[in-house]
Coordinates of C-alpha atoms in Angstrom, one line a residue:
Chain Q
M1 CA 0.0 0.0 0.0
K2 CA 1.2 3.5 -0.9
K3 CA 2.1 6.0 1.9
I4 CA -0.3 8.9 2.3
S5 CA 2.4 11.2 1.2
Q6 CA 2.5 9.5 -2.2
L7 CA -1.2 9.7 -2.9
T8 CA -2.8 12.0 -5.4
P9 CA -5.3 14.7 -4.3
K10 CA -8.1 12.6 -5.6
E11 CA -6.9 9.5 -3.7
I12 CA -6.5 11.5 -0.5
R13 CA -10.0 13.0 -0.9
A14 CA -11.4 9.4 -1.4
L15 CA -9.7 8.3 1.9
V16 CA -11.1 11.4 3.7
R17 CA -14.6 10.8 2.3
K18 CA -14.5 7.2 3.7
G19 CA -13.5 8.6 7.1
K20 CA -10.0 7.0 6.9
W21 CA -8.0 10.2 7.2
N22 CA -9.0 12.8 9.8
R23 CA -5.6 14.3 10.5
P24 CA -3.9 17.5 9.4
T25 CA -3.0 17.8 5.7
A26 CA 0.3 19.6 5.9
G27 CA 2.9 17.8 3.7
L28 CA 0.2 15.9 1.8
A29 CA -0.1 16.0 -2.0
M30 CA 3.0 18.3 -2.3
G31 CA 2.7 20.6 -5.3
Y32 CA -1.1 20.9 -5.1
A33 CA -2.9 23.8 -3.5
Q34 CA -4.8 23.3 -0.3
A35 CA -7.8 25.6 0.6
N36 CA -9.4 27.1 3.6
L37 CA -13.1 26.6 4.0
V38 CA -15.9 29.0 5.2
I39 CA -19.6 28.0 4.8
L40 CA -22.2 30.6 5.6
P41 CA -26.0 30.9 5.2
E42 CA -27.1 32.8 2.1
K43 CA -28.1 35.9 4.0
Y44 CA -24.5 36.6 4.9
A45 CA -23.1 35.7 1.4
F46 CA -23.0 39.0 -0.4
D47 CA -21.4 40.8 2.6
F48 CA -18.8 38.1 3.0
L49 CA -18.0 37.9 -0.8
L50 CA -17.7 41.7 -0.7
F51 CA -15.4 41.5 2.3
C52 CA -13.1 39.1 0.4
Q53 CA -13.2 41.3 -2.7
R54 CA -12.1 44.3 -0.5
N55 CA -9.4 42.3 1.4
P56 CA -7.8 40.0 -1.2
K57 CA -4.6 39.5 0.8
P58 CA -6.1 37.9 3.8
C59 CA -9.1 36.5 1.8
P60 CA -7.8 35.2 -1.5
L61 CA -10.8 33.5 -3.0
L62 CA -10.0 30.4 -5.0
E63 CA -13.7 29.3 -5.6
V64 CA -17.1 30.3 -4.4
L65 CA -20.0 27.9 -4.8
E66 CA -23.6 29.0 -5.5
P67 CA -26.1 28.7 -2.7
G68 CA -26.8 25.0 -1.9
K69 CA -24.0 23.7 -4.2
F70 CA -21.5 21.3 -2.6
R71 CA -19.5 20.3 -5.6
T72 CA -16.5 22.3 -6.8
E73 CA -15.9 22.9 -10.5
F74 CA -12.5 24.8 -10.6
L75 CA -10.6 23.2 -7.7
A76 CA -11.6 19.6 -8.3
S77 CA -14.2 17.9 -10.5
D78 CA -15.3 15.1 -8.3
A79 CA -15.2 16.6 -4.8
D80 CA -18.0 16.9 -2.3
I81 CA -17.4 19.7 0.1
R82 CA -19.6 18.0 2.8
T83 CA -17.3 15.0 3.1
D84 CA -13.9 15.7 1.6
I85 CA -12.3 17.7 4.4
P86 CA -10.7 15.7 7.2
R87 CA -12.3 17.7 10.1
Y88 CA -14.8 20.5 10.3
N89 CA -15.6 23.0 13.0
V90 CA -19.3 23.8 13.3
Y91 CA -20.2 27.2 14.9
R92 CA -23.6 28.5 16.0
K93 CA -23.8 32.2 16.9
G94 CA -20.0 32.2 17.1
K95 CA -19.7 29.3 19.5
L96 CA -18.0 26.0 18.5
E97 CA -20.8 23.4 18.7
A98 CA -19.2 20.4 17.1
I99 CA -16.0 19.0 15.5
V100 CA -17.0 16.5 12.9
K101 CA -15.7 14.4 10.1
E102 CA -18.5 15.2 7.7
I103 CA -21.3 17.8 7.6
G104 CA -24.1 16.0 5.8
R105 CA -26.5 16.5 8.7
F106 CA -25.9 20.2 8.9
W107 CA -26.3 20.7 5.2
K108 CA -29.2 22.6 3.8
T109 CA -30.4 24.6 0.8
G110 CA -28.9 28.1 0.8
L111 CA -25.5 27.4 2.4
V112 CA -22.8 29.2 0.5
T113 CA -19.3 27.7 0.3
F114 CA -16.1 29.8 0.1
L115 CA -12.7 28.2 -0.6
L116 CA -9.7 30.5 0.1
G117 CA -6.0 30.1 -0.7
C118 CA -3.6 29.0 2.0
S119 CA 0.0 29.8 2.7
F120 CA 1.1 26.2 2.2
S121 CA 1.3 27.1 -1.5
F122 CA 3.9 29.9 -1.1
E123 CA 5.8 28.1 1.6
E124 CA 6.4 25.3 -0.8
A125 CA 7.7 27.9 -3.3
L126 CA 10.1 29.3 -0.7
L127 CA 11.4 25.9 0.2
R128 CA 11.9 25.1 -3.5
S129 CA 14.1 28.3 -3.6
K130 CA 16.1 27.0 -0.6
I131 CA 14.7 29.7 1.7
P132 CA 14.2 28.1 5.1
V133 CA 10.8 28.3 6.7
R134 CA 11.4 28.3 10.5
H135 CA 8.2 26.8 11.8
I136 CA 8.5 23.9 9.4
E137 CA 12.2 23.4 10.5
E138 CA 11.0 23.5 14.1
K139 CA 7.9 21.3 13.4
K140 CA 5.6 23.9 14.9
N141 CA 2.4 25.7 13.8
V142 CA 3.2 29.1 12.2
P143 CA 3.0 32.0 14.7
M144 CA 0.0 34.3 14.0
Y145 CA -0.7 37.8 15.4
I146 CA -3.7 40.1 15.5
T147 CA -2.4 43.4 14.2
R148 CA -3.8 46.9 14.5
I149 CA -4.2 47.1 10.7
P150 CA -8.0 47.2 10.1
C151 CA -9.4 45.2 7.2
K152 CA -11.7 47.1 5.0
S153 CA -15.2 46.4 6.4
A154 CA -18.1 45.1 4.3
G155 CA -21.6 45.0 5.6
I156 CA -21.6 43.2 8.9
F157 CA -18.0 42.1 8.6
H158 CA -15.2 44.1 10.1
G159 CA -12.1 43.6 12.2
P160 CA -8.3 43.5 12.3
L161 CA -5.9 41.8 9.9
V162 CA -4.3 38.7 11.3
V163 CA -0.8 38.0 10.0
T164 CA 1.7 35.1 10.0
M165 CA 5.4 35.7 10.7
R166 CA 8.4 34.0 9.2
P167 CA 11.9 35.1 10.3
I168 CA 14.0 35.6 7.1
A169 CA 17.8 36.1 6.8
P170 CA 18.8 39.4 5.1
V171 CA 20.3 37.5 2.1
N172 CA 16.9 36.0 1.4
I173 CA 14.4 38.9 2.1
I174 CA 14.2 40.4 -1.4
R175 CA 13.9 36.9 -3.0
A176 CA 11.2 35.9 -0.4
I177 CA 9.2 39.0 -1.4
Q178 CA 9.6 38.3 -5.1
I179 CA 8.6 34.7 -4.8
T180 CA 5.5 35.2 -2.7
S181 CA 4.4 38.2 -4.9
R182 CA 3.8 35.6 -7.6
Y183 CA 1.2 33.9 -5.5
A184 CA -1.4 36.6 -5.2
S185 CA -4.2 34.0 -4.9
V186 CA -2.6 32.5 -1.8
H187 CA -1.9 35.6 0.3
G188 CA 0.8 37.0 -2.1
A189 CA 3.5 39.5 -1.1
P190 CA 4.1 40.3 2.6
V191 CA 2.2 43.1 4.2
H192 CA 5.0 44.3 6.4
I193 CA 8.7 43.6 7.1
G194 CA 10.7 44.6 10.2
D195 CA 9.5 46.3 13.4
P196 CA 6.5 44.4 14.8
S197 CA 5.3 47.3 16.9
A198 CA 4.6 49.3 13.7
I199 CA 1.7 47.0 13.1
G200 CA 0.7 46.7 16.7
I201 CA 2.5 43.5 17.7
R202 CA 4.0 43.7 21.2
D203 CA 5.9 40.5 21.6
L204 CA 6.8 38.1 18.8
Q205 CA 7.3 35.4 21.4
K206 CA 3.6 35.6 22.4
P207 CA 1.6 34.9 19.2
D208 CA -2.2 35.1 19.4
F209 CA -2.4 31.8 17.6
G210 CA 0.1 29.1 16.8
D211 CA 3.5 28.7 18.3
P212 CA 6.4 31.1 18.8
V213 CA 9.5 30.3 16.7
T214 CA 13.2 31.0 17.0
I215 CA 14.4 34.3 15.5
K216 CA 18.1 34.1 14.9
E217 CA 20.6 37.0 15.2
G218 CA 20.2 39.3 12.2
E219 CA 17.0 37.8 10.9
T220 CA 14.1 40.1 10.0
P221 CA 10.5 39.2 10.9
V222 CA 8.5 39.2 7.7
F223 CA 4.7 39.3 8.0
W224 CA 2.1 37.9 5.5
A225 CA -1.7 38.2 5.6
C226 CA -3.2 35.1 7.2
G227 CA -6.2 33.0 6.3
V228 CA -7.3 33.1 10.0
T229 CA -8.4 36.6 9.3
P230 CA -11.7 35.8 7.6
Q231 CA -12.5 33.1 10.1
A232 CA -11.8 35.4 13.1
I233 CA -13.9 38.1 11.6
V234 CA -16.8 35.8 10.7
M235 CA -16.8 34.4 14.3
E236 CA -17.0 37.9 15.7
T237 CA -20.3 38.6 13.8
K238 CA -21.8 35.5 15.4
P239 CA -23.7 34.2 12.4
D240 CA -26.5 31.6 13.1
L241 CA -24.4 29.0 11.5
C242 CA -20.8 28.9 10.2
I243 CA -18.8 25.8 9.2
T244 CA -15.1 25.9 8.6
H245 CA -12.3 23.4 8.3
A246 CA -10.6 22.6 11.6
P247 CA -7.3 24.4 11.7
G248 CA -4.7 22.5 9.6
H249 CA -7.3 20.1 8.2
M250 CA -7.6 21.6 4.7
F251 CA -9.4 20.8 1.4
I252 CA -6.8 19.3 -0.9
T253 CA -7.4 20.5 -4.5
D254 CA -6.4 19.2 -8.0
V255 CA -4.9 22.6 -8.8
L256 CA -1.1 22.9 -8.8
N257 CA 0.4 25.7 -6.8
E258 CA 2.2 26.7 -10.0
E259 CA -1.2 27.2 -11.7
L260 CA -2.0 29.8 -9.1
A261 CA 1.2 31.8 -9.8
V262 CA 1.4 34.8 -12.0
S263 CA 4.1 35.4 -14.5
Chain N
M1 CA -9.0 79.0 -18.1
K2 CA -7.3 75.6 -18.2
K3 CA -8.0 73.1 -21.0
I4 CA -10.0 70.1 -20.0
S5 CA -6.9 67.9 -20.7
Q6 CA -5.0 69.8 -18.0
L7 CA -7.5 69.3 -15.3
T8 CA -7.2 66.9 -12.4
P9 CA -9.7 64.0 -11.9
K10 CA -11.3 66.0 -9.0
E11 CA -11.7 69.1 -11.2
I12 CA -13.1 67.1 -14.1
R13 CA -15.6 65.4 -11.8
A14 CA -16.7 68.8 -10.5
L15 CA -17.3 70.0 -14.1
V16 CA -19.3 66.8 -14.8
R17 CA -21.3 67.2 -11.6
K18 CA -22.3 70.7 -12.7
G19 CA -23.4 69.3 -16.1
K20 CA -20.6 71.2 -17.9
W21 CA -19.0 68.1 -19.4
N22 CA -21.1 65.3 -21.0
R23 CA -18.7 64.1 -23.7
P24 CA -16.4 61.0 -23.8
T25 CA -13.6 60.8 -21.3
A26 CA -10.8 59.3 -23.5
G27 CA -7.6 61.3 -23.2
L28 CA -8.7 63.1 -20.0
A29 CA -6.7 63.0 -16.8
M30 CA -3.9 61.0 -18.4
G31 CA -2.2 58.7 -15.9
Y32 CA -5.4 58.2 -13.9
A33 CA -7.6 55.1 -14.1
Q34 CA -11.1 55.4 -15.6
A35 CA -13.8 52.9 -14.6
N36 CA -16.8 51.2 -16.1
L37 CA -20.1 51.5 -14.2
V38 CA -22.8 48.9 -13.6
I39 CA -25.6 49.6 -11.1
L40 CA -28.0 46.8 -10.2
P41 CA -30.8 46.2 -7.6
E42 CA -29.7 44.3 -4.6
K43 CA -31.4 41.1 -5.5
Y44 CA -29.0 40.6 -8.4
A45 CA -25.9 41.8 -6.5
F46 CA -24.6 38.5 -5.1
D47 CA -24.9 36.7 -8.5
F48 CA -23.2 39.6 -10.3
L49 CA -20.4 39.9 -7.7
L50 CA -19.8 36.1 -8.0
F51 CA -19.8 36.5 -11.8
C52 CA -17.1 39.1 -11.6
Q53 CA -15.1 36.9 -9.1
R54 CA -15.3 34.0 -11.6
N55 CA -14.4 36.1 -14.6
P56 CA -11.8 38.5 -13.5
K57 CA -10.4 39.2 -16.9
P58 CA -13.5 40.7 -18.5
C59 CA -14.8 41.9 -15.1
P60 CA -11.9 43.3 -13.1
L61 CA -13.6 44.9 -10.0
L62 CA -12.0 48.1 -8.8
E63 CA -14.6 48.9 -6.2
V64 CA -18.0 47.7 -5.2
L65 CA -20.3 49.9 -3.0
E66 CA -22.7 48.5 -0.4
P67 CA -26.4 48.6 -1.1
G68 CA -27.7 52.2 -1.3
K69 CA -24.2 53.7 -1.1
F70 CA -23.3 56.3 -3.8
R71 CA -19.9 57.5 -2.5
T72 CA -16.7 55.7 -3.4
E73 CA -14.0 55.2 -0.8
F74 CA -11.1 53.6 -2.7
L75 CA -11.3 55.2 -6.2
A76 CA -12.0 58.8 -5.0
S77 CA -12.9 60.3 -1.6
D78 CA -15.3 63.1 -2.8
A79 CA -17.2 61.5 -5.7
D80 CA -20.9 61.0 -6.0
I81 CA -21.7 58.1 -8.4
R82 CA -25.1 59.6 -9.2
T83 CA -23.7 62.8 -10.8
D84 CA -20.0 62.3 -11.6
I85 CA -20.3 60.4 -14.8
P86 CA -20.8 62.4 -18.0
R87 CA -23.6 60.3 -19.4
Y88 CA -25.6 57.3 -18.1
N89 CA -27.6 54.7 -19.9
V90 CA -30.7 53.6 -17.9
Y91 CA -32.1 50.2 -18.9
R92 CA -35.4 48.6 -17.7
K93 CA -35.8 44.9 -18.4
G94 CA -32.9 45.1 -20.8
K95 CA -34.3 47.9 -22.9
L96 CA -32.6 51.4 -23.0
E97 CA -35.1 53.7 -21.4
A98 CA -33.1 56.9 -21.1
I99 CA -29.7 58.5 -21.6
V100 CA -29.1 61.0 -18.8
K101 CA -26.6 63.3 -17.3
E102 CA -27.4 62.4 -13.7
I103 CA -29.4 59.6 -12.1
G104 CA -30.7 61.2 -8.9
R105 CA -34.3 60.5 -9.9
F106 CA -33.6 56.8 -10.5
W107 CA -31.7 56.4 -7.2
K108 CA -33.2 54.3 -4.4
T109 CA -32.2 52.3 -1.4
G110 CA -30.7 48.9 -2.3
L111 CA -29.0 49.8 -5.6
V112 CA -25.5 48.3 -5.7
T113 CA -22.7 50.0 -7.6
F114 CA -19.9 48.1 -9.4
L115 CA -16.9 49.9 -10.8
L116 CA -14.7 47.9 -13.1
G117 CA -11.3 48.5 -14.7
C118 CA -11.0 49.8 -18.3
S119 CA -8.5 49.1 -21.0
F120 CA -7.6 52.8 -21.2
S121 CA -5.2 52.0 -18.3
F122 CA -3.1 49.4 -20.2
E123 CA -3.3 51.3 -23.5
E124 CA -1.5 54.2 -21.8
A125 CA 1.1 51.7 -20.6
L126 CA 1.5 50.4 -24.1
L127 CA 1.9 53.9 -25.6
R128 CA 4.4 54.8 -22.9
S129 CA 6.5 51.8 -24.1
K130 CA 6.2 53.1 -27.7
I131 CA 3.9 50.3 -28.8
P132 CA 1.4 51.8 -31.2
V133 CA -2.3 51.3 -30.5
R134 CA -4.0 51.2 -33.9
H135 CA -7.5 52.5 -33.1
I136 CA -6.0 55.5 -31.3
E137 CA -3.7 56.2 -34.3
E138 CA -6.8 56.0 -36.5
K139 CA -9.0 57.9 -34.1
K140 CA -11.6 55.1 -34.0
N141 CA -13.3 53.2 -31.3
V142 CA -11.6 49.9 -30.5
P143 CA -13.0 46.9 -32.4
M144 CA -14.9 44.4 -30.2
Y145 CA -16.0 40.9 -31.0
I146 CA -18.3 38.4 -29.4
T147 CA -16.3 35.1 -29.1
R148 CA -17.4 31.6 -28.6
I149 CA -15.4 31.4 -25.3
P150 CA -18.0 31.1 -22.6
C151 CA -17.7 33.1 -19.4
K152 CA -18.1 31.0 -16.3
S153 CA -21.7 31.5 -15.3
A154 CA -22.9 32.6 -11.9
G155 CA -26.5 32.4 -10.9
I156 CA -28.6 34.1 -13.5
F157 CA -25.6 35.6 -15.4
H158 CA -24.1 33.7 -18.3
G159 CA -22.9 34.4 -21.8
P160 CA -19.9 34.7 -24.1
L161 CA -16.7 36.6 -23.6
V162 CA -16.4 39.8 -25.6
V163 CA -12.9 40.8 -26.6
T164 CA -11.1 43.8 -28.0
M165 CA -8.5 43.5 -30.8
R166 CA -5.3 45.4 -31.3
P167 CA -3.0 44.5 -34.2
I168 CA 0.6 44.3 -32.9
A169 CA 3.9 44.0 -34.9
P170 CA 5.9 40.9 -34.2
V171 CA 8.7 42.9 -32.6
N172 CA 6.3 44.2 -30.0
I173 CA 4.1 41.1 -29.2
I174 CA 6.1 39.7 -26.3
R175 CA 6.5 43.1 -24.7
A176 CA 2.8 43.9 -25.2
I177 CA 2.0 40.7 -23.3
Q178 CA 4.4 41.5 -20.5
I179 CA 3.2 45.1 -20.1
T180 CA -0.5 44.3 -20.0
S181 CA 0.1 41.3 -17.7
R182 CA 1.1 43.9 -15.0
Y183 CA -2.4 45.4 -15.2
A184 CA -4.5 42.5 -13.9
S185 CA -7.1 44.8 -12.5
V186 CA -7.7 46.4 -15.9
H187 CA -8.2 43.3 -18.0
G188 CA -4.5 42.2 -17.8
A189 CA -2.8 39.8 -20.2
P190 CA -4.4 39.0 -23.5
V191 CA -6.7 36.1 -23.8
H192 CA -5.6 35.0 -27.3
I193 CA -3.2 35.9 -30.0
G194 CA -3.3 35.0 -33.7
D195 CA -6.0 33.1 -35.5
P196 CA -9.4 34.8 -34.9
S197 CA -11.4 31.7 -35.9
A198 CA -9.9 29.8 -33.0
I199 CA -12.1 31.9 -30.7
G200 CA -15.1 32.1 -33.0
I201 CA -14.4 35.4 -34.8
R202 CA -15.2 35.1 -38.6
D203 CA -14.1 38.5 -39.9
L204 CA -11.9 41.0 -38.2
Q205 CA -13.2 43.7 -40.5
K206 CA -16.8 43.2 -39.1
P207 CA -16.6 43.8 -35.4
D208 CA -19.7 43.3 -33.3
F209 CA -19.1 46.7 -31.6
G210 CA -16.8 49.6 -32.3
D211 CA -14.9 50.2 -35.6
P212 CA -12.7 48.0 -37.8
V213 CA -9.1 49.0 -37.9
T214 CA -6.2 48.5 -40.4
I215 CA -4.2 45.4 -39.9
K216 CA -0.8 45.8 -41.6
E217 CA 1.2 43.1 -43.3
G218 CA 2.9 40.9 -40.8
E219 CA 0.9 42.2 -37.8
T220 CA -0.7 39.7 -35.4
P221 CA -4.2 40.3 -34.0
V222 CA -4.0 40.3 -30.2
F223 CA -7.2 39.9 -28.2
W224 CA -7.9 41.2 -24.7
A225 CA -11.0 40.6 -22.5
C226 CA -13.4 43.5 -22.8
G227 CA -15.4 45.5 -20.3
V228 CA -18.4 45.3 -22.6
T229 CA -18.7 41.6 -21.5
P230 CA -20.4 42.3 -18.1
Q231 CA -22.7 44.9 -19.6
A232 CA -23.8 42.6 -22.5
I233 CA -24.4 39.7 -20.1
V234 CA -26.3 41.8 -17.6
M235 CA -28.5 43.2 -20.5
E236 CA -29.3 39.6 -21.6
T237 CA -30.8 38.8 -18.2
K238 CA -33.2 41.8 -18.5
P239 CA -33.0 43.0 -14.9
D240 CA -35.8 45.3 -13.7
L241 CA -33.3 48.1 -13.7
C242 CA -29.7 48.5 -14.7
I243 CA -27.8 51.8 -15.0
T244 CA -24.4 51.9 -16.7
H245 CA -22.1 54.6 -18.0
A246 CA -22.8 55.5 -21.7
P247 CA -20.0 53.9 -23.8
G248 CA -16.8 56.0 -23.6
H249 CA -18.2 58.2 -20.8
M250 CA -16.4 56.8 -17.9
F251 CA -15.9 57.5 -14.2
I252 CA -12.6 59.3 -13.8
T253 CA -10.8 58.1 -10.6
D254 CA -8.1 59.5 -8.3
V255 CA -6.1 56.3 -8.6
L256 CA -3.1 56.2 -10.9
N257 CA -2.9 53.5 -13.5
E258 CA 0.5 52.7 -11.9
E259 CA -1.1 52.1 -8.6
L260 CA -3.1 49.3 -10.2
A261 CA 0.0 47.6 -11.7
V262 CA 1.6 44.6 -10.0
S263 CA 5.4 44.3 -9.7

């Protein structure tokens, strides 16, 4: 039997659908994009779509399904969004109600599915260019910080930008900016480099989410917009129902990271 | 008194607002982006926003206002979308009902304004790089063609891609692709080069809209997605009400074309 790391996206989704893989997806189907999931009732859909349009760096839309639709067209041709994600979080009025392996029983007409790009895509591009990614080296979750940079609000949705931080050696900073700039649909170029306090971060060793990582002598902290932003903002509005992927348990697509890159 | 071509965007919008300029805007406020306008009742807004998200080349969103809002925030800080466009087309159920200089009497709660990028921005970039643009040389409207490339449909909106064509000399083709690729929010890279029949165009001398232009020996026709696409598609769905700019009578923004370019 093949190792999970050797399986295609389609094979992994089939395993997930049968309930045989409910662990994080980092390192699986290397080369293929993974996506963040947000599912909302139709009454919130215009505001949230507008929020993503106005904040493309934290909210890079890869695919939006029409109300009630659970099959993707662009990201995969045979996927079912109700079963093909290893673990889902179900929130009611902003409170986590359940962590489940499939969401068939929560599904109803009028739910709108948003799939958003994920930084796994540009991290792979950094590694391919031999730029080390510290939290991967240290086998940790990426450190995330709530900044004092406001997102552009849209309807009921408003709140601060959440960023990830990766310490980069001076020799690699320019190249890291160039490489990630190519991946606009998966967070793209950094939003800030250098002084954390300039964007409202007090202590890099105390991230709001994820784990602190080592910052070596001479390295510069580089900050990218984070896919936690839309989830955090949606939660704050306390919608009747919101379903997301559980952190790290992403939707694995058939689209290559390279297909998402610009020239 | 200054010539109109020397005025700033703000000064031109003030003239337009007073009813003192109701002619086409090509050549005005050079360097600044101009925008296409589509105004729709709220019930169509999610579908149309999703259509734009799925078809970013023909429908590059620069700004979307929330229901009932008529003041832009990103494109200009002091503009009123009801008065600052030189000429509007008002459609009811897909039929042109009026051509007007301001739309105050049609305005109502729940109208949603979409402002989309326009090819004037990348044409200026081509000219700056000394790449001739034939319809400008010949003082004509750009030739536009309905292709057999389908747009990705969204809700009630579906239909074919409309393209513009500019004949480009072989020595300039690669550079023209590079330059326009930088302007993703104003139609971006071409969608096709060469054989018109490959995308369903029978006769370049018989455009569906605009004027035919001279194609010189050795030149290649290069096709870009066209902002007429969303208007044509909206008209086909015959919404109760739809207000657009009159062709060529655009919204002049305070945003520089260069601000819309990627690295």
